[in-house]
Amino acid sequence: MRDSLDELAELAATAGGEVVGEGVQKLDTPNAATFIGKGKADEFGTHCRQHNVDTVIFDDELSPAQIRNLEKVFNCKVLDRTSLILDIFARRARTREGKLQIELAQLQHLLPRLTRFWGHLSRQKGGIGMRGGEGETQLETDRRRVQDRIARIRVELEVVRRQRSTQRQARQRNRWPLASIVGYTNAGKSTLLNRLTGADVLAVDKLFATLDPTTRRLRLPSNQNVLLTDTVGFIRKLPHGLVEAFKATLEEVVQADLLLHVVDVSHPQANEQIQSVDAVLKEIGADGKPTVMVFNKTDRLNGSREALNRLLDRYPHGVAISAASGDGIPALLAELGTQLRPAREFMELKVPHEQAGVIARLHEVGQVIERRYSGKTARFKVRIPPHFHHEFAPFIVRGLQAV
Ligand SMILES: Nc1nc2c(ncn2[C@@H]2O[C@H](COP(=O)(O)OP(=O)(O)OP(=O)(O)O)[C@@H](O)[C@H]2O)c(=O)[nH]1
Ligand SMILES: [Mg+2]
């Protein structure tokens, strides 16, 4: 409860709010009309008036009726956790696709509220919540127009997605294995991608710094190539609409051959964050994939490695690193190589020297373990992914055991 509230405060700050107070109430069942009890609501109302509060945010999802009733008592805007997360996403989205997806999720979240209380919602201006451009005008329109907009976004998204899938198909012709970096927001995913590939992805101490996926090629010391994608961070109680909206980003995760699950081990809630990430992975159908657990930020442990050791007991193949300092990166690369290896065939090839293209291709897609030149041909012992088999079939001397 405490940590969830701390996180909510951090989310509010991320959305540009200043937190001036907070409160908790234990109830067996939420009050149907006001979520919290009447007395507590009045108490909050007084506090709001005294401190000129303009927004109250609840760490749960509220019904449209609860929001309306609470706004009457507080005499200020009331948001739930879902609207707050949507708001942050709306501020961060950069690509056309990202923007469309978030607007869609926001409109869908607002629609039931618009249906009955749009007059009330139209009062909302500025601050945290729906904002800017299309969003603000939507609040002043009727339900019909919101629905029309939703329909138009769906069509546009379909077009953008088709383009993306063409790009993906082009990449798949290359058939390098795909690895996705997943993890709780702020765990250090982008820092890791930057560290491993020299990418230039924004990595800052903010929740949801990354929304749009970035993919870079990583060449392992074992000469294996892998396409590494940095993805949107996960969070507990991720609004369901957002999971839907981010299917495109998360498609990279669903298609991945391997997941790197980055955990901030210096965070007191590391275990809960792992569970939240696993829950989202399950929800999008990406559970059960080969996964390398990456225990990040070891530089912040200050000698107290107890929590880390417990995690390493639980995940024996986990790797402890500091993406910031580079500590443990060689071990991580080795583990990635091991995890990807089963997807490779070991074979011996004989290629005439004049087939320079074939030799170049071999180095590009395969891992050359041994090379010998004799007369007109070059002999290679290589490990290549099975789907390249046909390209080199004419040159195979013998297939060795898969290792
Ligand atoms: N001390 C320390 N800080 C780190 C390490 N890795 C990342 N950070 C910091 O943690 C913060 C978040 O890092 P990001 O790489 O943006 O995290 P992310 O997982 O991509 O976060 P989102 O995209 O917001 O979900 C940044 O301030 C990083 O500098 C690490 O190994 N050690
Ligand atoms: Mg990031």
Coordinates of C-alpha atoms and ligand atoms in Angstrom, one line a residue:
M1 CA 0.0 0.0 0.0
R2 CA 2.7 2.4 1.1
D3 CA 4.9 1.7 -1.9
S4 CA 2.0 1.8 -4.3
L5 CA 1.3 5.3 -2.9
D6 CA 5.0 6.4 -3.2
E7 CA 4.9 5.2 -6.8
L8 CA 1.7 7.2 -7.4
A9 CA 3.4 10.3 -6.0
E10 CA 6.2 9.7 -8.4
L11 CA 3.8 9.2 -11.3
A12 CA 2.1 12.5 -10.4
A13 CA 5.4 14.3 -10.3
T14 CA 6.3 12.7 -13.7
A15 CA 3.0 14.1 -15.0
G16 CA 4.0 17.6 -13.8
G17 CA 2.1 17.7 -10.6
E18 CA 3.3 18.8 -7.2
V19 CA 2.2 16.5 -4.3
V20 CA 0.9 18.5 -1.4
G21 CA -0.7 15.7 0.7
E22 CA -1.9 12.2 0.8
G23 CA -4.2 9.9 2.7
V24 CA -5.2 6.2 3.1
Q25 CA -8.4 4.6 4.2
K26 CA -8.9 0.9 5.0
L27 CA -12.3 -0.4 4.0
D28 CA -13.6 -3.9 3.5
T29 CA -15.5 -2.8 0.4
P30 CA -15.2 0.5 -1.4
N31 CA -18.2 2.8 -1.0
A32 CA -20.3 2.6 -4.2
A33 CA -20.9 6.3 -4.3
T34 CA -17.6 7.8 -3.2
F35 CA -15.1 4.9 -3.1
I36 CA -13.8 6.1 0.3
G37 CA -16.2 6.7 3.2
K38 CA -18.3 9.8 3.4
G39 CA -16.5 11.1 6.6
K40 CA -13.1 10.6 5.0
A41 CA -14.3 12.3 1.8
D42 CA -15.4 15.4 3.8
E43 CA -12.1 15.4 5.7
F44 CA -10.3 15.5 2.4
G45 CA -12.6 18.1 1.1
T46 CA -11.7 20.5 3.9
H47 CA -8.0 19.8 3.3
C48 CA -8.4 20.5 -0.4
R49 CA -10.0 23.9 0.3
Q50 CA -7.5 24.9 2.8
H51 CA -4.5 24.1 0.6
N52 CA -6.0 25.2 -2.7
V53 CA -5.6 21.7 -4.2
D54 CA -6.6 21.4 -7.8
T55 CA -6.5 17.7 -8.3
V56 CA -7.0 14.6 -6.2
I57 CA -5.6 11.3 -7.6
F58 CA -6.8 7.9 -6.5
D59 CA -4.5 4.8 -6.7
D60 CA -7.3 2.7 -8.1
E61 CA -9.7 2.8 -11.0
L62 CA -12.8 4.8 -10.1
S63 CA -16.3 4.5 -11.7
P64 CA -17.6 7.6 -13.6
A65 CA -20.2 8.1 -10.8
Q66 CA -17.6 7.9 -8.1
I67 CA -15.5 10.6 -9.9
R68 CA -18.5 12.8 -10.2
N69 CA -19.5 12.5 -6.6
L70 CA -16.0 13.0 -5.3
E71 CA -15.5 16.1 -7.4
K72 CA -18.6 17.6 -5.8
V73 CA -17.2 16.9 -2.3
F74 CA -13.7 18.1 -3.1
N75 CA -14.7 20.8 -5.4
C76 CA -11.7 20.0 -7.7
K77 CA -10.7 17.6 -10.4
V78 CA -10.5 13.9 -9.5
L79 CA -8.4 11.4 -11.4
D80 CA -7.8 7.7 -11.1
R81 CA -4.5 5.9 -11.6
T82 CA -5.4 4.9 -15.1
S83 CA -6.0 8.5 -16.3
L84 CA -2.7 9.5 -14.7
I85 CA -0.7 6.8 -16.5
L86 CA -2.5 7.6 -19.7
D87 CA -1.6 11.3 -19.2
I88 CA 2.1 10.5 -18.8
F89 CA 2.0 8.3 -21.9
A90 CA 0.3 11.1 -23.8
R91 CA 3.1 13.5 -22.9
R92 CA 5.8 11.0 -23.9
A93 CA 4.6 9.6 -27.2
R94 CA 6.8 10.6 -30.1
T95 CA 5.9 8.6 -33.1
R96 CA 2.7 8.9 -35.0
E97 CA 1.7 5.3 -34.0
G98 CA 2.4 6.0 -30.3
K99 CA 0.4 9.1 -30.3
L100 CA -2.6 7.4 -32.0
Q101 CA -2.4 4.5 -29.6
I102 CA -2.5 6.7 -26.6
E103 CA -5.2 8.9 -27.8
L104 CA -7.3 5.8 -28.5
A105 CA -6.7 4.5 -25.0
Q106 CA -7.6 7.9 -23.5
L107 CA -10.8 8.2 -25.5
Q108 CA -11.8 4.7 -24.6
H109 CA -11.2 5.4 -20.9
L110 CA -13.1 8.6 -21.1
L111 CA -16.0 7.3 -23.2
P112 CA -18.1 5.9 -20.4
R113 CA -17.5 9.1 -18.5
L114 CA -18.4 11.2 -21.5
T115 CA -21.6 9.2 -22.0
R116 CA -23.1 10.4 -18.8
F117 CA -21.2 13.3 -17.6
W118 CA -19.6 14.9 -20.5
G119 CA -21.0 18.3 -19.4
H120 CA -19.1 17.9 -16.2
L121 CA -15.9 16.7 -17.9
S122 CA -16.0 19.6 -20.3
R123 CA -15.2 21.8 -17.4
Q124 CA -11.8 20.2 -17.1
K125 CA -9.1 22.4 -18.5
G126 CA -5.3 22.2 -18.3
G127 CA -3.5 20.3 -15.6
I128 CA -3.2 16.6 -15.5
G129 CA -5.7 14.7 -17.6
M130 CA -6.8 14.9 -21.2
R131 CA -5.0 17.8 -22.8
G132 CA -4.0 19.6 -26.0
G133 CA -5.1 19.5 -29.6
E134 CA -7.7 16.9 -30.4
G135 CA -8.0 15.9 -26.8
E136 CA -9.3 19.1 -25.3
T137 CA -11.8 19.7 -28.1
Q138 CA -13.0 16.1 -27.6
L139 CA -14.0 16.9 -24.1
E140 CA -16.4 19.5 -25.5
T141 CA -18.0 17.3 -28.0
D142 CA -20.7 14.8 -27.7
R143 CA -20.3 11.0 -27.5
R144 CA -21.0 10.6 -31.2
R145 CA -18.0 12.6 -32.1
V146 CA -15.8 10.8 -29.7
Q147 CA -16.9 7.5 -31.2
D148 CA -16.2 8.9 -34.7
R149 CA -12.8 9.9 -33.7
I150 CA -12.1 6.4 -32.2
A151 CA -13.2 4.9 -35.5
R152 CA -10.9 7.2 -37.5
I153 CA -7.9 6.5 -35.2
R154 CA -8.5 2.7 -35.7
V155 CA -8.3 3.1 -39.4
E156 CA -5.2 5.3 -39.2
L157 CA -3.5 2.8 -36.8
E158 CA -4.3 0.0 -39.2
V159 CA -2.3 1.8 -41.9
V160 CA 0.6 2.6 -39.7
R161 CA 0.7 -0.9 -38.4
R162 CA 0.7 -2.3 -41.9
Q163 CA 3.8 -0.2 -42.7
R164 CA 5.5 -1.5 -39.5
S165 CA 4.8 -5.1 -40.4
T166 CA 6.3 -4.6 -43.8
Q167 CA 9.4 -3.2 -42.1
R168 CA 9.4 -6.2 -39.8
Q169 CA 9.1 -8.6 -42.6
A170 CA 12.1 -7.0 -44.3
R171 CA 14.0 -7.5 -41.1
Q172 CA 12.9 -11.1 -40.8
R173 CA 14.4 -11.9 -44.1
N174 CA 17.6 -11.4 -42.4
R175 CA 16.4 -13.8 -39.8
W176 CA 18.7 -12.8 -37.0
P177 CA 17.3 -13.9 -33.7
L178 CA 15.2 -11.2 -31.9
A179 CA 15.7 -10.4 -28.3
S180 CA 13.5 -7.9 -26.4
I181 CA 14.5 -6.0 -23.3
V182 CA 11.6 -6.0 -20.9
G183 CA 11.3 -4.9 -17.3
Y184 CA 9.6 -2.6 -14.8
T185 CA 9.7 1.1 -15.7
N186 CA 13.0 2.8 -14.7
A187 CA 14.8 -0.5 -14.3
G188 CA 17.5 0.6 -16.7
K189 CA 16.4 -1.0 -20.0
S190 CA 17.4 1.9 -22.2
T191 CA 20.7 2.3 -20.4
L192 CA 21.4 -1.3 -21.1
L193 CA 20.6 -1.0 -24.8
N194 CA 22.8 2.0 -25.0
R195 CA 25.6 0.2 -23.1
L196 CA 25.4 -2.9 -25.3
T197 CA 24.9 -1.4 -28.7
G198 CA 26.1 2.2 -28.5
A199 CA 22.5 3.3 -29.2
D200 CA 21.4 6.7 -28.2
V201 CA 18.1 6.1 -26.5
L202 CA 16.9 8.6 -23.9
A203 CA 17.7 7.1 -20.4
V204 CA 16.6 9.2 -17.5
D205 CA 15.4 8.9 -14.0
K206 CA 11.7 9.1 -15.0
L207 CA 8.9 6.7 -15.2
F208 CA 8.1 5.7 -18.8
A209 CA 10.9 7.5 -20.4
T210 CA 10.7 5.1 -23.3
L211 CA 7.4 4.6 -25.2
D212 CA 8.5 3.8 -28.7
P213 CA 10.6 0.7 -29.4
T214 CA 14.1 1.0 -30.7
T215 CA 15.9 -1.9 -32.3
R216 CA 19.7 -2.2 -32.7
R217 CA 21.9 -5.0 -33.9
L218 CA 24.2 -6.5 -31.3
R219 CA 27.1 -8.7 -32.3
L220 CA 28.1 -11.0 -29.5
P221 CA 31.8 -11.8 -28.8
S222 CA 30.9 -15.3 -30.1
N223 CA 30.1 -13.6 -33.5
Q224 CA 26.4 -14.3 -33.2
N225 CA 24.2 -11.4 -34.3
V226 CA 21.0 -10.6 -32.4
L227 CA 18.5 -7.8 -32.9
L228 CA 17.9 -6.2 -29.5
T229 CA 14.7 -4.1 -28.9
D230 CA 14.2 -1.7 -26.0
T231 CA 10.5 -1.6 -25.1
V232 CA 8.0 0.4 -23.0
G233 CA 8.4 -0.2 -19.2
F234 CA 5.8 -2.2 -17.3
I235 CA 4.1 -1.1 -14.2
R236 CA 1.7 -2.7 -11.7
K237 CA -1.9 -2.2 -12.5
L238 CA -1.0 -1.2 -16.0
P239 CA -4.4 -0.1 -17.4
H240 CA -5.8 -2.9 -19.5
G241 CA -6.6 -0.4 -22.3
L242 CA -2.9 0.4 -22.5
V243 CA -1.8 -3.1 -22.9
E244 CA -4.1 -3.2 -25.8
A245 CA -2.9 0.1 -27.1
F246 CA 0.7 -1.0 -26.9
K247 CA 0.2 -4.3 -28.6
A248 CA 2.4 -2.9 -31.4
T249 CA 5.4 -2.2 -29.1
L250 CA 4.7 -5.4 -27.3
E251 CA 4.4 -7.4 -30.5
E252 CA 8.2 -7.2 -30.6
V253 CA 8.1 -8.9 -27.2
V254 CA 5.7 -11.5 -28.4
Q255 CA 7.8 -12.3 -31.4
A256 CA 11.1 -12.3 -29.6
D257 CA 13.2 -15.5 -29.5
L258 CA 14.7 -14.4 -26.2
L259 CA 13.8 -11.9 -23.4
L260 CA 16.1 -9.9 -21.3
H261 CA 14.2 -9.2 -18.1
V262 CA 15.9 -6.2 -16.5
V263 CA 15.4 -5.8 -12.7
D264 CA 16.5 -2.8 -10.6
V265 CA 17.9 -4.8 -7.7
S266 CA 18.5 -1.7 -5.7
H267 CA 14.8 -1.1 -5.5
P268 CA 13.1 -2.3 -2.3
Q269 CA 10.2 -3.7 -4.3
A270 CA 12.3 -5.6 -6.8
N271 CA 10.4 -8.8 -6.2
E272 CA 7.0 -7.3 -6.7
Q273 CA 8.2 -5.6 -9.8
I274 CA 9.4 -8.9 -11.2
Q275 CA 5.9 -10.3 -10.5
S276 CA 4.2 -7.4 -12.2
V277 CA 6.3 -7.8 -15.3
D278 CA 5.6 -11.5 -15.4
A279 CA 1.9 -10.8 -15.1
V280 CA 2.0 -8.4 -18.1
L281 CA 4.1 -10.9 -20.1
K282 CA 1.4 -13.5 -19.4
E283 CA -1.3 -11.1 -20.4
I284 CA 0.2 -10.5 -23.8
G285 CA 1.0 -14.1 -24.4
A286 CA 4.8 -13.8 -24.1
D287 CA 5.3 -16.0 -21.0
G288 CA 7.4 -19.1 -21.1
K289 CA 10.0 -17.7 -23.5
P290 CA 13.6 -18.3 -22.9
T291 CA 14.5 -15.4 -20.5
V292 CA 17.8 -14.0 -19.2
M293 CA 17.2 -12.3 -15.8
V294 CA 19.4 -9.2 -15.7
F295 CA 19.9 -7.8 -12.2
N296 CA 20.8 -4.2 -12.8
K297 CA 22.1 -1.3 -10.7
T298 CA 24.4 -3.5 -8.6
D299 CA 26.6 -0.4 -8.1
R300 CA 23.8 1.0 -5.9
L301 CA 23.8 -1.9 -3.5
N302 CA 26.5 -0.4 -1.2
G303 CA 27.8 -3.8 -0.1
S304 CA 24.4 -5.2 1.0
R305 CA 24.1 -7.9 -1.5
E306 CA 21.6 -10.0 0.4
A307 CA 18.6 -9.3 -1.8
L308 CA 20.7 -9.9 -4.9
N309 CA 22.0 -13.2 -3.6
R310 CA 18.4 -14.3 -2.9
L311 CA 17.4 -13.5 -6.5
L312 CA 20.5 -15.3 -7.9
D313 CA 19.5 -18.3 -5.8
R314 CA 16.1 -18.2 -7.4
Y315 CA 17.3 -17.5 -10.9
P316 CA 20.6 -19.4 -11.2
H317 CA 21.2 -18.2 -14.7
G318 CA 20.6 -14.6 -13.8
V319 CA 23.4 -12.1 -14.4
A320 CA 24.2 -9.2 -12.0
I321 CA 25.3 -6.1 -13.8
S322 CA 25.6 -2.4 -13.7
A323 CA 24.5 -0.9 -17.0
A324 CA 25.8 2.4 -15.8
S325 CA 29.3 1.3 -15.0
G326 CA 29.6 -1.7 -17.4
D327 CA 30.2 -4.2 -14.6
G328 CA 29.1 -7.7 -15.4
I329 CA 28.5 -7.0 -19.1
P330 CA 30.9 -9.6 -20.4
A331 CA 29.1 -12.3 -18.3
L332 CA 25.8 -11.1 -19.7
L333 CA 27.1 -11.3 -23.3
A334 CA 28.3 -14.8 -22.6
E335 CA 24.9 -15.8 -21.2
L336 CA 23.1 -14.4 -24.2
G337 CA 25.5 -16.4 -26.4
T338 CA 24.6 -19.6 -24.5
Q339 CA 20.9 -18.9 -24.6
L340 CA 21.0 -18.3 -28.3
R341 CA 23.2 -21.2 -29.2
P342 CA 20.6 -24.0 -29.3
A343 CA 19.2 -22.1 -32.3
R344 CA 22.4 -22.9 -34.3
E345 CA 23.7 -25.8 -36.3
F346 CA 27.3 -26.7 -36.3
M347 CA 28.6 -27.7 -39.7
E348 CA 31.7 -27.9 -41.9
L349 CA 31.7 -26.1 -45.3
K350 CA 33.9 -26.0 -48.3
V351 CA 33.7 -22.8 -50.3
P352 CA 35.6 -21.9 -53.5
H353 CA 37.6 -18.7 -53.0
E354 CA 35.9 -17.0 -55.9
Q355 CA 32.6 -17.3 -54.0
A356 CA 33.4 -14.2 -52.0
G357 CA 29.8 -13.3 -51.6
V358 CA 29.1 -16.7 -49.9
I359 CA 32.1 -16.3 -47.6
A360 CA 31.0 -12.8 -46.6
R361 CA 27.5 -14.0 -46.0
L362 CA 28.8 -16.8 -43.8
H363 CA 30.6 -14.3 -41.6
E364 CA 27.6 -12.1 -41.5
V365 CA 25.0 -14.6 -40.4
G366 CA 27.2 -17.3 -38.8
Q367 CA 29.8 -17.9 -36.2
V368 CA 33.0 -19.0 -37.8
I369 CA 34.9 -21.2 -35.4
E370 CA 37.7 -22.4 -37.6
R371 CA 39.0 -21.4 -41.1
R372 CA 41.5 -23.2 -43.2
Y373 CA 42.6 -22.3 -46.7
S374 CA 43.8 -25.1 -49.0
G375 CA 44.3 -24.7 -52.8
K376 CA 41.2 -23.3 -54.4
T377 CA 38.9 -23.7 -51.5
A378 CA 38.4 -22.4 -48.0
R379 CA 37.1 -24.8 -45.3
F380 CA 35.0 -23.5 -42.5
K381 CA 33.7 -24.9 -39.3
V382 CA 30.7 -22.8 -38.5
R383 CA 27.6 -22.4 -36.4
I384 CA 24.6 -21.0 -38.3
P385 CA 21.0 -20.7 -37.5
P386 CA 19.0 -23.5 -39.1
H387 CA 17.0 -21.2 -41.3
F388 CA 20.2 -20.3 -43.2
H389 CA 20.8 -23.9 -43.9
H390 CA 19.5 -23.8 -47.5
E391 CA 21.7 -20.9 -48.5
F392 CA 24.8 -22.9 -47.7
A393 CA 23.5 -26.3 -48.6
P394 CA 25.7 -26.7 -51.7
F395 CA 28.8 -26.2 -49.7
I396 CA 28.2 -28.4 -46.8
V397 CA 30.8 -31.1 -46.3
R398 CA 29.2 -32.6 -43.3
G399 CA 26.7 -31.6 -40.7
L400 CA 28.1 -31.9 -37.3
Q401 CA 26.1 -32.4 -34.1
A402 CA 24.1 -29.4 -33.0
V403 CA 25.9 -27.8 -30.1
Ligands
LIG1 N1 23.3 3.7 -10.5 C1 22.8 3.2 -11.6 N2 21.8 3.8 -12.3 C2 21.3 3.3 -13.4 C3 21.8 2.0 -13.9 N3 21.1 1.7 -15.0 C4 20.3 2.7 -15.2 N4 20.4 3.6 -14.2 C5 19.6 4.9 -14.1 O1 18.3 4.6 -13.9 C6 17.4 5.5 -14.5 C7 16.5 4.9 -15.5 O2 17.2 4.3 -16.5 P1 16.5 4.0 -18.0 O3 17.6 3.3 -18.8 O4 15.9 5.2 -18.5 O5 15.4 3.0 -17.5 P2 14.3 2.3 -18.4 O6 14.1 0.9 -17.8 O7 14.6 2.4 -19.8 O8 13.0 3.2 -18.0 P3 11.7 3.6 -18.8 O9 12.0 3.7 -20.2 O10 11.3 4.8 -18.2 O11 10.7 2.4 -18.5 C8 18.4 6.5 -15.3 O12 18.5 7.6 -14.4 C9 19.6 5.7 -15.4 O13 20.8 6.5 -15.4 C10 22.9 1.4 -13.1 O14 23.4 0.3 -13.5 N5 23.3 2.0 -12.0
MG2 MG 13.6 3.4 -21.3

